[in-house]
């Protein structure tokens, strides 16, 4: 579409716009939403890279704010046509308290919904998570499941519980009258494990491997498969949903969609090696030496250490009882609901996603942990 002033009339707000996914959503909007007049980037921690975005035709407004503060959210939402709500506390490592996780992920989402209702913003896209579904506390596998697959979604950990509560709030808000008398249209996207440029956990694995002499130790059998999705395709799905939500409100309103692409089903560790292997690391199979019961013991000791050290320092290793359980439970998605409902097709092929991620990890090498 031609870039002309009269086409540029929409105001978007991206909460968490400086996060791993949020930054990709911000950049994708600037590249793929020709109607954009103003892009508001709302985050607790603003990134310096935002400055470089202010030279283009779109007004980029950086807003340092906290989603737990209703008045800050309302001020940021007022006048926006679309809100893409990615802000959240993604913590499965015990860094934040359950109360804080709830405050950000649930109360923060309530604040976004109420701000839309009070100010008259009609379209809300929420970044939910596969974790809303599973793996559940019983360790049941979710094998090539879709949005309609029956599954006992029971959780205890604060993170999946908070994401499930927030998603439910967003879906229940669909159809509420907003200021001005029109209806709120909401939907929730459920990414599986996101990877790509900026993924902190991938960076942590890479630095761990460098510290261990170029080796990473396999903890999980290769047979335990996970779905993973490239961050660029997750960002693209967010943008496409936001663009289609008005025209297809009756079909898409109140719906959930898994985020998916052509990334192969592999164990979490084997998938990471698609990027870490070409960067010089190798995965050593130590499961004969370290049986699963010993891994459980180590994970439990990590949790105990974290609790004992908390008054002195934050000890938050990758291995804890929850991460081990999730890593050790198959969770794969096979669906085309997003394509059927709003014509989604991945923007990045598996080969392109892999190449981009490898290049990023190689660039990380120069950045000390
Ligand atoms: N990383 C993953 O594999 C997956 C992530 N998700 C969801 O995607 C969303 C984004 O996740 P990531 O980009 O991975 O995490 P991230 O931690 O990189 O980004 C989250 C952003 O939210 C901001 N934020 C946190 N608390 C805030 C508050 N109180 N007020 C305002 N901003 C706040 C952070 O500063 C950060 O920039 C989250 O909602 C997460 O639950 C869903 C599935 C998978
Ligand atoms: C130490 C080993 C057992 C190692 O294999 C642990 C890997 C572990 C850190 C990851 C395995 C599965 C990941 C989670 C999964 O991708 C689902 C997620 C969805 C989200 O919404 C946020 C991230 C995460 C919880 C993700 C976190 C890292 C893992 C637990």
Coordinates of C-alpha atoms and ligand atoms in Angstrom, one line a residue:
X1 CA 0.0 0.0 0.0
X2 CA 1.3 3.5 -0.9
X3 CA 2.8 5.3 2.1
X4 CA 0.5 8.4 2.2
X5 CA -0.5 10.5 5.1
X6 CA -4.2 9.8 4.6
X7 CA -3.7 6.1 5.1
X8 CA -1.8 6.6 8.3
X9 CA -4.5 7.0 11.0
X10 CA -4.2 4.1 13.5
X11 CA -2.7 4.3 17.0
X12 CA -1.3 1.0 18.4
X13 CA -0.1 0.3 21.9
X14 CA 2.3 -2.6 22.6
X15 CA 2.7 -3.4 26.3
X16 CA 6.0 -5.1 27.1
X17 CA 7.2 -3.6 23.8
X18 CA 10.9 -3.8 24.9
X19 CA 10.9 -7.5 25.8
X20 CA 12.1 -10.4 23.7
X21 CA 8.8 -10.8 21.9
X22 CA 7.7 -7.2 22.3
X23 CA 10.6 -5.8 20.4
X24 CA 9.9 -8.1 17.4
X25 CA 6.2 -7.1 17.5
X26 CA 7.2 -3.4 17.5
X27 CA 9.5 -3.8 14.6
X28 CA 7.0 -6.0 12.7
X29 CA 4.3 -3.4 13.1
X30 CA 6.6 -0.7 11.7
X31 CA 7.3 -2.9 8.7
X32 CA 3.9 -4.4 8.1
X33 CA 1.2 -2.0 9.2
X34 CA 0.9 0.7 6.6
X35 CA -2.0 2.4 8.5
X36 CA 0.1 3.1 11.5
X37 CA 0.1 6.8 12.6
X38 CA 1.4 6.4 16.2
X39 CA 3.1 3.4 17.9
X40 CA 3.1 3.5 21.6
X41 CA 5.7 1.3 23.3
X42 CA 4.8 0.7 27.0
X43 CA 7.3 -1.0 29.2
X44 CA 8.7 -1.0 32.7
X45 CA 12.2 -1.0 31.2
X46 CA 12.6 1.0 28.0
X47 CA 15.3 0.0 25.6
X48 CA 17.8 2.4 24.1
X49 CA 17.1 0.9 20.6
X50 CA 13.8 2.8 20.6
X51 CA 15.5 6.0 19.7
X52 CA 16.5 4.7 16.3
X53 CA 12.9 4.1 15.5
X54 CA 11.9 7.7 15.8
X55 CA 13.3 8.8 12.5
X56 CA 10.6 7.2 10.3
X57 CA 7.2 8.3 9.2
X58 CA 5.4 6.7 12.2
X59 CA 5.3 8.6 15.5
X60 CA 7.0 6.2 18.0
X61 CA 6.1 7.1 21.6
X62 CA 8.1 5.4 24.4
X63 CA 6.1 5.2 27.6
X64 CA 7.9 4.0 30.8
X65 CA 5.1 2.5 32.8
X66 CA 3.9 -0.3 35.0
X67 CA 0.9 -2.5 34.0
X68 CA 0.1 -3.0 37.7
X69 CA -0.6 0.8 37.9
X70 CA -4.2 1.2 36.5
X71 CA -3.8 5.0 36.0
X72 CA -0.5 4.5 34.0
X73 CA -2.2 1.9 31.8
X74 CA -5.3 4.1 31.2
X75 CA -3.2 7.0 30.2
X76 CA -1.2 4.8 27.7
X77 CA -4.4 3.2 26.3
X78 CA -6.5 6.3 25.9
X79 CA -6.9 7.0 22.1
X80 CA -5.4 3.8 20.9
X81 CA -7.3 1.8 18.3
X82 CA -5.5 -1.5 19.1
X83 CA -3.7 -2.8 22.2
X84 CA -1.3 -5.7 21.9
X85 CA -0.6 -6.9 25.5
X86 CA 2.6 -8.8 25.7
X87 CA 3.9 -7.4 29.1
X88 CA 4.3 -10.2 31.6
X89 CA 6.6 -11.7 34.2
X90 CA 7.9 -14.8 32.5
X91 CA 9.3 -16.5 35.6
X92 CA 9.6 -20.3 36.1
X93 CA 13.0 -20.0 37.9
X94 CA 11.8 -18.6 41.2
X95 CA 13.1 -15.1 40.7
X96 CA 9.9 -13.4 41.6
X97 CA 7.3 -14.2 44.3
X98 CA 4.0 -15.8 43.4
X99 CA 2.3 -12.6 44.5
X100 CA 4.4 -10.5 42.1
X101 CA 3.8 -12.8 39.2
X102 CA 0.0 -12.6 39.9
X103 CA 0.2 -8.8 40.3
X104 CA 1.8 -8.4 36.9
X105 CA 0.3 -11.1 34.8
X106 CA -3.3 -11.1 36.2
X107 CA -3.9 -7.6 37.8
X108 CA -1.9 -6.1 35.0
X109 CA -4.1 -7.7 32.4
X110 CA -7.2 -6.6 34.3
X111 CA -5.9 -3.1 34.2
X112 CA -5.4 -3.3 30.4
X113 CA -8.9 -4.6 29.9
X114 CA -10.5 -1.9 32.1
X115 CA -8.5 0.8 30.4
X116 CA -9.9 -0.4 27.0
X117 CA -13.4 -0.3 28.3
X118 CA -13.1 3.1 30.0
X119 CA -11.3 4.8 27.1
X120 CA -13.1 3.2 24.2
X121 CA -10.4 1.1 22.7
X122 CA -12.1 -1.8 20.9
X123 CA -9.4 -4.3 19.9
X124 CA -7.2 -6.2 22.3
X125 CA -4.7 -9.0 21.4
X126 CA -3.3 -10.9 24.4
X127 CA -0.1 -12.9 24.4
X128 CA -1.1 -16.0 26.3
X129 CA 1.0 -19.2 26.4
X130 CA 1.0 -22.9 25.7
X131 CA 1.5 -23.2 29.4
X132 CA -2.2 -22.2 29.9
X133 CA -2.9 -25.8 28.6
X134 CA 0.1 -27.7 29.8
X135 CA 2.1 -29.7 30.6
X136 CA -0.2 -30.3 33.6
X137 CA 0.8 -31.3 37.1
X138 CA 0.3 -35.0 36.2
X139 CA 2.9 -34.8 33.4
X140 CA 0.3 -35.9 30.8
X141 CA 1.8 -35.5 27.3
X142 CA 0.1 -33.2 24.8
X143 CA 0.9 -34.9 21.5
X144 CA 0.2 -33.0 18.2
X145 CA -2.8 -31.3 20.0
X146 CA -4.8 -28.3 18.8
X147 CA -7.0 -25.6 20.3
X148 CA -9.9 -28.1 20.7
X149 CA -8.0 -31.1 22.0
X150 CA -9.3 -32.3 25.4
X151 CA -6.6 -32.0 28.0
X152 CA -6.7 -31.8 31.8
X153 CA -5.2 -28.3 32.2
X154 CA -4.4 -28.3 36.0
X155 CA -1.5 -26.2 37.3
X156 CA 0.1 -25.3 40.6
X157 CA 3.0 -23.2 39.5
X158 CA 2.4 -19.4 39.7
X159 CA 3.4 -18.7 36.1
X160 CA 0.9 -21.0 34.3
X161 CA -1.8 -20.3 36.8
X162 CA -1.4 -16.5 36.2
X163 CA -1.4 -16.9 32.4
X164 CA -4.5 -19.1 32.5
X165 CA -6.3 -16.6 34.7
X166 CA -5.3 -13.7 32.5
X167 CA -6.3 -15.5 29.3
X168 CA -9.7 -16.3 30.8
X169 CA -10.2 -12.6 31.7
X170 CA -9.3 -11.5 28.2
X171 CA -11.7 -14.0 26.5
X172 CA -14.5 -13.2 29.0
X173 CA -14.1 -9.5 28.2
X174 CA -14.9 -10.1 24.5
X175 CA -18.2 -8.3 23.7
X176 CA -18.2 -5.9 26.7
X177 CA -19.4 -2.4 25.8
X178 CA -16.6 0.1 25.8
X179 CA -16.9 3.9 26.2
X180 CA -18.8 5.1 23.1
X181 CA -21.1 2.1 23.1
X182 CA -19.3 -0.3 20.7
X183 CA -18.1 -3.7 21.7
X184 CA -14.6 -4.8 22.8
X185 CA -13.1 -7.5 20.6
X186 CA -10.5 -9.7 22.2
X187 CA -8.4 -12.7 21.3
X188 CA -5.5 -14.6 22.9
X189 CA -2.4 -16.1 21.2
X190 CA -0.7 -19.1 22.7
X191 CA 3.0 -19.3 21.6
X192 CA 4.8 -22.6 22.3
X193 CA 8.5 -22.1 23.4
X194 CA 9.6 -19.1 21.5
X195 CA 13.2 -18.9 20.1
X196 CA 15.1 -16.4 18.1
X197 CA 17.1 -13.2 18.3
X198 CA 17.0 -11.9 21.9
X199 CA 16.0 -15.2 23.6
X200 CA 17.7 -15.0 27.1
X201 CA 17.4 -18.7 27.9
X202 CA 19.3 -19.6 24.7
X203 CA 21.9 -17.1 25.6
X204 CA 22.1 -18.7 29.1
X205 CA 22.6 -22.1 27.6
X206 CA 25.3 -20.8 25.3
X207 CA 27.2 -19.2 28.1
X208 CA 26.8 -22.3 30.2
X209 CA 28.2 -24.4 27.4
X210 CA 31.2 -22.1 26.9
X211 CA 31.9 -22.4 30.7
X212 CA 31.8 -26.2 30.4
X213 CA 34.4 -26.4 27.7
X214 CA 32.0 -26.4 24.8
X215 CA 29.8 -29.1 26.2
X216 CA 26.2 -29.2 27.3
X217 CA 24.9 -32.3 29.2
X218 CA 21.7 -34.0 28.0
X219 CA 19.2 -34.2 30.7
X220 CA 16.1 -35.1 28.7
X221 CA 15.5 -38.1 26.3
X222 CA 15.5 -37.1 22.6
X223 CA 12.1 -38.8 22.5
X224 CA 10.4 -36.1 24.6
X225 CA 9.3 -33.6 21.9
X226 CA 8.4 -30.0 22.2
X227 CA 6.9 -27.5 19.7
X228 CA 8.9 -24.4 19.3
X229 CA 8.1 -21.3 17.3
X230 CA 10.3 -18.5 15.8
X231 CA 9.9 -15.1 17.4
X232 CA 9.4 -13.4 14.0
X233 CA 6.5 -15.7 13.2
X234 CA 4.9 -15.1 16.6
X235 CA 5.3 -11.3 16.0
X236 CA 3.8 -11.7 12.6
X237 CA 0.8 -13.6 14.0
X238 CA 0.2 -10.8 16.5
X239 CA 0.2 -8.1 13.7
X240 CA -2.0 -10.2 11.4
X241 CA -4.6 -10.8 14.2
X242 CA -4.6 -7.1 15.0
X243 CA -5.2 -6.3 11.4
X244 CA -8.0 -8.8 10.9
X245 CA -9.8 -8.5 14.2
X246 CA -12.2 -5.7 13.1
X247 CA -13.3 -7.3 9.8
X248 CA -13.6 -10.8 11.3
X249 CA -14.8 -9.9 14.8
X250 CA -17.7 -12.4 14.8
X251 CA -15.3 -15.3 14.0
X252 CA -12.1 -14.3 15.9
X253 CA -13.6 -12.5 18.9
X254 CA -13.1 -14.5 22.1
X255 CA -10.9 -17.1 20.4
X256 CA -7.5 -18.6 21.3
X257 CA -4.9 -19.5 18.7
X258 CA -1.7 -21.5 19.1
X259 CA 1.3 -19.8 17.5
X260 CA 3.0 -22.3 15.2
X261 CA 5.3 -22.5 12.2
X262 CA 7.5 -25.1 10.4
X263 CA 10.0 -25.4 13.3
X264 CA 10.6 -29.2 13.8
X265 CA 9.4 -31.1 16.8
X266 CA 12.4 -32.0 18.9
X267 CA 13.3 -32.3 22.6
X268 CA 14.0 -28.8 24.1
X269 CA 17.7 -29.6 24.3
X270 CA 18.1 -31.1 20.8
X271 CA 16.2 -28.1 19.3
X272 CA 18.6 -25.7 21.0
X273 CA 21.5 -27.6 19.5
X274 CA 20.2 -26.6 16.1
X275 CA 21.7 -23.2 16.9
X276 CA 24.3 -24.0 19.5
X277 CA 25.9 -26.8 17.5
X278 CA 26.9 -24.6 14.6
X279 CA 28.3 -22.2 17.3
X280 CA 30.7 -24.9 18.5
X281 CA 28.9 -26.6 21.4
X282 CA 28.1 -30.3 21.6
X283 CA 25.5 -32.2 23.6
X284 CA 27.0 -35.0 25.7
X285 CA 24.7 -37.8 26.6
X286 CA 25.2 -38.4 30.4
X287 CA 21.8 -40.0 31.1
X288 CA 23.6 -43.3 32.0
X289 CA 25.7 -41.4 34.5
X290 CA 22.9 -39.1 35.6
X291 CA 19.7 -41.1 35.8
X292 CA 16.4 -39.2 36.0
X293 CA 16.0 -39.8 39.8
X294 CA 19.4 -38.1 40.3
X295 CA 18.3 -35.2 38.1
X296 CA 15.1 -34.9 40.3
X297 CA 17.4 -34.8 43.4
X298 CA 19.6 -32.2 41.9
X299 CA 16.6 -30.1 40.8
X300 CA 15.2 -30.4 44.4
X301 CA 18.5 -29.4 45.9
X302 CA 18.5 -26.4 43.6
X303 CA 15.1 -25.4 44.9
X304 CA 16.2 -25.9 48.5
X305 CA 19.4 -23.8 47.9
X306 CA 17.3 -21.1 46.3
X307 CA 15.1 -20.9 49.4
X308 CA 18.1 -21.0 51.9
X309 CA 20.1 -18.3 50.0
X310 CA 17.2 -16.0 49.2
X311 CA 17.9 -13.7 52.2
X312 CA 21.5 -13.2 50.8
X313 CA 21.3 -13.6 47.0
X314 CA 19.2 -14.7 44.2
X315 CA 20.1 -18.3 43.1
X316 CA 18.0 -19.2 40.1
X317 CA 19.5 -22.0 38.0
X318 CA 17.8 -23.4 34.8
X319 CA 17.3 -26.7 36.6
X320 CA 14.5 -26.9 39.1
X321 CA 11.6 -29.3 39.7
X322 CA 9.3 -27.3 37.5
X323 CA 11.6 -26.8 34.5
X324 CA 12.6 -30.4 34.7
X325 CA 9.0 -31.6 34.7
X326 CA 8.1 -29.3 31.7
X327 CA 11.2 -30.3 29.8
X328 CA 10.5 -33.9 30.4
X329 CA 6.9 -33.9 29.1
X330 CA 6.0 -34.0 25.5
X331 CA 4.0 -30.9 24.3
X332 CA 3.6 -30.7 20.6
X333 CA 1.0 -28.7 18.7
X334 CA -0.5 -29.4 15.2
X335 CA -3.1 -27.0 14.1
X336 CA -4.2 -24.7 11.3
X337 CA -6.8 -22.7 13.1
X338 CA -5.0 -19.4 12.6
X339 CA -4.8 -20.1 8.9
X340 CA -8.4 -21.0 8.7
X341 CA -9.6 -18.0 10.7
X342 CA -7.4 -15.2 9.5
X343 CA -5.2 -16.6 6.7
X344 CA -2.0 -16.9 8.8
X345 CA 1.0 -18.4 7.1
X346 CA 4.5 -18.3 8.7
X347 CA 6.5 -15.3 7.4
X348 CA 9.8 -17.1 8.1
X349 CA 10.7 -20.6 6.9
X350 CA 12.4 -23.0 9.3
X351 CA 15.7 -22.5 7.4
X352 CA 15.4 -18.7 7.6
X353 CA 14.5 -18.8 11.3
X354 CA 17.4 -21.2 12.0
X355 CA 19.9 -19.0 10.1
X356 CA 18.8 -15.8 11.8
X357 CA 19.0 -17.4 15.2
X358 CA 22.5 -18.9 14.6
X359 CA 23.7 -15.5 13.4
X360 CA 22.4 -14.0 16.6
X361 CA 24.0 -16.6 18.8
X362 CA 27.3 -16.0 17.0
X363 CA 27.0 -12.3 17.7
X364 CA 26.2 -13.0 21.4
X365 CA 29.7 -14.6 21.7
X366 CA 31.2 -11.2 21.9
X367 CA 28.8 -10.1 24.7
X368 CA 30.1 -11.2 28.1
X369 CA 27.4 -12.9 30.3
Ligands
LIG1 N1 9.4 -16.7 25.9 C1 8.5 -17.6 25.6 O1 8.9 -18.8 25.3 C2 7.1 -17.4 25.7 C3 6.5 -16.2 26.2 N2 5.1 -16.1 26.2 C4 4.5 -14.8 26.7 O2 5.0 -13.8 25.8 C5 5.1 -12.5 26.5 C6 6.4 -11.9 26.4 O3 7.4 -12.8 26.9 P1 8.9 -12.6 26.6 O4 9.1 -11.6 25.5 O5 9.5 -14.0 26.5 O6 9.4 -12.0 28.0 P2 10.3 -10.8 28.4 O7 10.5 -10.8 29.8 O8 11.5 -10.7 27.4 O9 9.3 -9.5 28.0 C7 8.4 -9.1 28.9 C8 8.4 -7.6 28.9 O10 7.3 -7.2 29.8 C9 7.9 -6.1 30.6 N3 7.2 -6.0 31.9 C10 7.3 -6.9 32.9 N4 6.6 -6.5 33.9 C11 6.0 -5.3 33.6 C12 5.2 -4.4 34.2 N5 4.8 -4.5 35.5 N6 4.8 -3.3 33.5 C13 5.2 -3.1 32.3 N7 6.0 -3.9 31.6 C14 6.4 -5.0 32.2 C15 9.4 -6.4 30.8 O11 10.1 -5.3 31.1 C16 9.7 -7.0 29.4 O12 10.2 -6.0 28.5 C17 4.7 -12.9 28.0 O13 3.4 -12.5 28.2 C18 4.9 -14.4 28.1 O14 4.1 -14.9 29.0 C19 4.3 -17.1 25.8 C20 4.8 -18.3 25.4 C21 6.2 -18.5 25.3
LIG2 C1 18.0 -28.1 32.8 C2 17.4 -29.0 31.8 C3 16.3 -29.9 32.4 C4 16.8 -28.2 30.6 O1 16.4 -29.1 29.6 C5 15.7 -27.3 31.1 C6 15.0 -26.6 30.0 C7 14.0 -25.5 30.6 C8 14.7 -24.3 31.1 C9 12.9 -25.2 29.5 C10 12.2 -26.5 29.0 C11 10.8 -26.0 28.5 C12 10.8 -24.5 28.7 C13 9.5 -23.8 28.8 C14 8.6 -24.1 27.6 O2 9.1 -23.7 26.4 C15 7.2 -23.4 27.8 C16 7.3 -21.9 28.2 C17 6.3 -21.1 27.9 C18 6.3 -19.7 28.4 O3 5.2 -19.1 28.3 C19 7.4 -19.1 29.0 C20 8.7 -20.0 28.9 C21 8.4 -21.5 29.1 C22 7.9 -21.7 30.6 C23 9.8 -22.3 28.9 C24 10.8 -21.9 29.9 C25 12.1 -22.8 29.8 C26 11.8 -24.3 29.9 C27 11.2 -24.7 31.2

